[in-house]
GROMACS .gro file of C-alpha atoms in nm:
model
  211
    1UNK     CA    1   8.395   8.571   8.070
    2UNK     CA    2   8.644   8.551   8.354
    3UNK     CA    3   8.730   8.850   8.577
    4UNK     CA    4   9.072   9.011   8.571
    5UNK     CA    5   9.179   9.150   8.909
    6UNK     CA    6   9.477   9.373   8.987
    7UNK     CA    7   9.633   9.387   9.334
    8UNK     CA    8   9.870   9.678   9.398
    9UNK     CA    9  10.053   9.810   9.705
   10UNK     CA   10  10.058  10.190   9.714
   11UNK     CA   11  10.192  10.481   9.916
   12UNK     CA   12   9.966  10.777   9.996
   13UNK     CA   13  10.113  10.959   9.695
   14UNK     CA   14  10.043  10.666   9.464
   15UNK     CA   15  10.390  10.507   9.436
   16UNK     CA   16  10.384  10.135   9.356
   17UNK     CA   17  10.756  10.073   9.296
   18UNK     CA   18  10.955   9.811   9.489
   19UNK     CA   19  10.738   9.769   9.799
   20UNK     CA   20  10.899   9.442   9.909
   21UNK     CA   21  11.275   9.501   9.907
   22UNK     CA   22  11.567   9.720   9.792
   23UNK     CA   23  11.655   9.499   9.494
   24UNK     CA   24  11.300   9.451   9.373
   25UNK     CA   25  11.313   9.745   9.131
   26UNK     CA   26  11.590  10.003   9.184
   27UNK     CA   27  11.540  10.153   8.836
   28UNK     CA   28  11.565  10.529   8.816
   29UNK     CA   29  11.779  10.528   9.131
   30UNK     CA   30  11.476  10.453   9.350
   31UNK     CA   31  11.613  10.456   9.708
   32UNK     CA   32  11.313  10.333   9.910
   33UNK     CA   33  11.275   9.969   9.811
   34UNK     CA   34  11.106   9.774  10.089
   35UNK     CA   35  10.890  10.062  10.212
   36UNK     CA   36  10.594   9.827  10.276
   37UNK     CA   37  10.771   9.589  10.514
   38UNK     CA   38  10.744   9.795  10.838
   39UNK     CA   39  10.365   9.816  10.793
   40UNK     CA   40  10.290   9.447  10.737
   41UNK     CA   41  10.067   9.291  11.005
   42UNK     CA   42   9.835   8.994  11.054
   43UNK     CA   43   9.536   9.158  10.883
   44UNK     CA   44   9.748   9.234  10.578
   45UNK     CA   45   9.863   8.874  10.557
   46UNK     CA   46   9.512   8.739  10.599
   47UNK     CA   47   9.377   8.959  10.323
   48UNK     CA   48   9.652   8.854  10.082
   49UNK     CA   49   9.585   8.488  10.164
   50UNK     CA   50   9.215   8.537  10.092
   51UNK     CA   51   9.277   8.711   9.760
   52UNK     CA   52   9.530   8.449   9.644
   53UNK     CA   53   9.287   8.167   9.727
   54UNK     CA   54   9.052   8.309   9.463
   55UNK     CA   55   9.303   8.284   9.178
   56UNK     CA   56   9.261   8.038   8.895
   57UNK     CA   57   9.581   8.160   8.733
   58UNK     CA   58   9.808   8.464   8.714
   59UNK     CA   59   9.909   8.732   8.465
   60UNK     CA   60  10.252   8.882   8.534
   61UNK     CA   61  10.497   9.127   8.383
   62UNK     CA   62  10.855   9.017   8.326
   63UNK     CA   63  11.010   9.184   8.631
   64UNK     CA   64  10.748   9.055   8.874
   65UNK     CA   65  10.768   8.709   8.717
   66UNK     CA   66  11.146   8.700   8.770
   67UNK     CA   67  11.113   8.818   9.130
   68UNK     CA   68  10.846   8.557   9.202
   69UNK     CA   69  11.038   8.280   9.022
   70UNK     CA   70  11.348   8.347   9.231
   71UNK     CA   71  11.154   8.320   9.558
   72UNK     CA   72  10.826   8.131   9.561
   73UNK     CA   73  10.935   7.793   9.420
   74UNK     CA   74  11.167   7.760   9.722
   75UNK     CA   75  10.904   7.838   9.987
   76UNK     CA   76  10.741   7.559  10.190
   77UNK     CA   77  10.382   7.576  10.066
   78UNK     CA   78  10.236   7.382  10.360
   79UNK     CA   79   9.957   7.596  10.502
   80UNK     CA   80  10.060   7.893  10.283
   81UNK     CA   81   9.784   7.988  10.035
   82UNK     CA   82  10.010   8.234   9.850
   83UNK     CA   83  10.289   7.981   9.795
   84UNK     CA   84  10.040   7.707   9.705
   85UNK     CA   85   9.874   7.924   9.442
   86UNK     CA   86  10.196   8.051   9.286
   87UNK     CA   87  10.360   7.708   9.280
   88UNK     CA   88  10.067   7.521   9.124
   89UNK     CA   89   9.867   7.759   8.905
   90UNK     CA   90   9.950   7.882   8.556
   91UNK     CA   91  10.153   8.201   8.526
   92UNK     CA   92  10.094   8.391   8.200
   93UNK     CA   93  10.395   8.617   8.144
   94UNK     CA   94  10.398   8.930   7.929
   95UNK     CA   95  10.751   8.998   7.808
   96UNK     CA   96  10.923   9.144   7.504
   97UNK     CA   97  11.264   9.002   7.600
   98UNK     CA   98  11.216   8.652   7.742
   99UNK     CA   99  11.212   8.361   7.496
  100UNK     CA  100  11.161   8.078   7.745
  101UNK     CA  101  11.046   8.025   8.103
  102UNK     CA  102  11.189   7.776   8.352
  103UNK     CA  103  10.922   7.793   8.622
  104UNK     CA  104  10.671   7.511   8.591
  105UNK     CA  105  10.323   7.609   8.474
  106UNK     CA  106  10.451   7.938   8.328
  107UNK     CA  107  10.386   8.034   7.969
  108UNK     CA  108  10.471   8.334   7.754
  109UNK     CA  109  10.196   8.549   7.607
  110UNK     CA  110  10.201   8.641   7.241
  111UNK     CA  111  10.342   8.971   7.123
  112UNK     CA  112  10.007   9.152   7.122
  113UNK     CA  113   9.950   9.157   7.498
  114UNK     CA  114   9.606   9.326   7.501
  115UNK     CA  115   9.476   9.078   7.243
  116UNK     CA  116   9.623   8.784   7.437
  117UNK     CA  117   9.464   8.910   7.761
  118UNK     CA  118   9.127   8.952   7.593
  119UNK     CA  119   9.151   8.591   7.479
  120UNK     CA  120   9.231   8.476   7.834
  121UNK     CA  121   8.941   8.677   7.974
  122UNK     CA  122   8.700   8.536   7.716
  123UNK     CA  123   8.744   8.181   7.848
  124UNK     CA  124   8.527   8.039   8.123
  125UNK     CA  125   8.683   8.013   8.467
  126UNK     CA  126   8.788   8.189   8.784
  127UNK     CA  127   8.998   8.496   8.853
  128UNK     CA  128   9.292   8.594   8.636
  129UNK     CA  129   9.504   8.780   8.892
  130UNK     CA  130   9.772   9.042   8.837
  131UNK     CA  131  10.016   9.120   9.119
  132UNK     CA  132  10.287   9.387   9.100
  133UNK     CA  133  10.371   9.419   8.728
  134UNK     CA  134  10.317   9.795   8.724
  135UNK     CA  135  10.412   9.841   8.358
  136UNK     CA  136  10.168   9.570   8.256
  137UNK     CA  137   9.900   9.722   8.480
  138UNK     CA  138   9.939  10.057   8.299
  139UNK     CA  139   9.864   9.876   7.972
  140UNK     CA  140   9.565   9.692   8.119
  141UNK     CA  141   9.415  10.013   8.259
  142UNK     CA  142   9.466  10.195   7.930
  143UNK     CA  143   9.296   9.909   7.743
  144UNK     CA  144   9.010   9.898   7.999
  145UNK     CA  145   9.076   9.531   8.079
  146UNK     CA  146   9.067   9.548   8.460
  147UNK     CA  147   8.746   9.427   8.626
  148UNK     CA  148   8.848   9.467   8.989
  149UNK     CA  149   9.119   9.690   9.135
  150UNK     CA  150   9.249   9.587   9.478
  151UNK     CA  151   9.473   9.839   9.648
  152UNK     CA  152   9.648   9.844   9.982
  153UNK     CA  153   9.744  10.201  10.063
  154UNK     CA  154  10.013  10.240  10.329
  155UNK     CA  155  10.065  10.553  10.543
  156UNK     CA  156  10.389  10.669  10.385
  157UNK     CA  157  10.478  10.936  10.127
  158UNK     CA  158  10.788  10.891   9.910
  159UNK     CA  159  10.769  11.176   9.658
  160UNK     CA  160  10.921  10.967   9.377
  161UNK     CA  161  10.888  10.633   9.202
  162UNK     CA  162  10.659  10.457   8.958
  163UNK     CA  163  10.293  10.529   9.021
  164UNK     CA  164   9.980  10.326   8.959
  165UNK     CA  165   9.817  10.597   8.749
  166UNK     CA  166  10.067  10.770   8.522
  167UNK     CA  167   9.827  10.885   8.253
  168UNK     CA  168   9.641  10.698   7.983
  169UNK     CA  169   9.401  10.497   8.200
  170UNK     CA  170   9.056  10.455   8.045
  171UNK     CA  171   8.805  10.688   8.217
  172UNK     CA  172   8.577  10.476   8.437
  173UNK     CA  173   8.380  10.487   8.760
  174UNK     CA  174   8.445  10.217   9.019
  175UNK     CA  175   8.223  10.067   9.290
  176UNK     CA  176   8.373  10.010   9.636
  177UNK     CA  177   8.301   9.650   9.737
  178UNK     CA  178   8.523   9.610  10.044
  179UNK     CA  179   8.736   9.821  10.276
  180UNK     CA  180   8.943   9.714  10.578
  181UNK     CA  181   9.195   9.907  10.790
  182UNK     CA  182   9.496   9.731  10.938
  183UNK     CA  183   9.659   9.786  11.277
  184UNK     CA  184   9.941   9.984  11.112
  185UNK     CA  185   9.710  10.225  10.932
  186UNK     CA  186   9.704  10.064  10.589
  187UNK     CA  187   9.371  10.067  10.406
  188UNK     CA  188   9.283   9.762  10.195
  189UNK     CA  189   9.010   9.819   9.938
  190UNK     CA  190   8.855   9.648   9.640
  191UNK     CA  191   8.679   9.841   9.363
  192UNK     CA  192   8.486   9.687   9.075
  193UNK     CA  193   8.450   9.860   8.741
  194UNK     CA  194   8.111  10.027   8.739
  195UNK     CA  195   8.060  10.226   8.421
  196UNK     CA  196   8.114  10.547   8.231
  197UNK     CA  197   8.227  10.868   8.400
  198UNK     CA  198   7.936  11.097   8.488
  199UNK     CA  199   7.980  11.469   8.542
  200UNK     CA  200   7.777  11.743   8.704
  201UNK     CA  201   7.797  12.096   8.835
  202UNK     CA  202   7.742  12.277   9.165
  203UNK     CA  203   7.670  12.604   8.983
  204UNK     CA  204   7.328  12.754   9.049
  205UNK     CA  205   7.133  12.724   8.725
  206UNK     CA  206   6.920  13.036   8.789
  207UNK     CA  207   7.190  13.251   8.947
  208UNK     CA  208   7.184  13.612   8.832
  209UNK     CA  209   7.535  13.678   8.701
  210UNK     CA  210   7.490  14.051   8.771
  211UNK     CA  211   7.444  14.005   9.148
   0.00000   0.00000   0.00000
């Protein structure tokens, strides 16, 4: 069984839409595309390099695939772990509208995305990584298919936009396995799926309700 990891850039209020540029995803009239860029620093870049080095292949939604395909094949991959990984490793693309893919080593998933992802996870191998692809991530969280959730939370509040958790995620507890703060105040964390949700109460069991 191979692990499926999700890496998501977030604002303090949970927005994941268009962190890298104005044209990345302007749907819904989103006016803040590129909100991540002013907070990028060396520690952020090093962490992304480290995470990408661990990928065996990628699972992407259509929009993220198209953004990546327009950029990363044209980047000099010399000494760049992100470019090297994206240019050489398989990209599995979940899409209801695309019928073919031009980027080398990219393949379309079947129509039943959760079933196709379960099949990918069942094989032996290294990490199946998801980057961006917020609509796909919603499906993966609902289907309880995410093994590790990597978030980088930036110190900005936008008040609008697509959020990581928009309802429907399978109830789960998560174990914190790493946490690093950057020079610009971003917090980079990794959480692994731990188990079922446990509940409790702070109420005093023997409290006299008449007092």
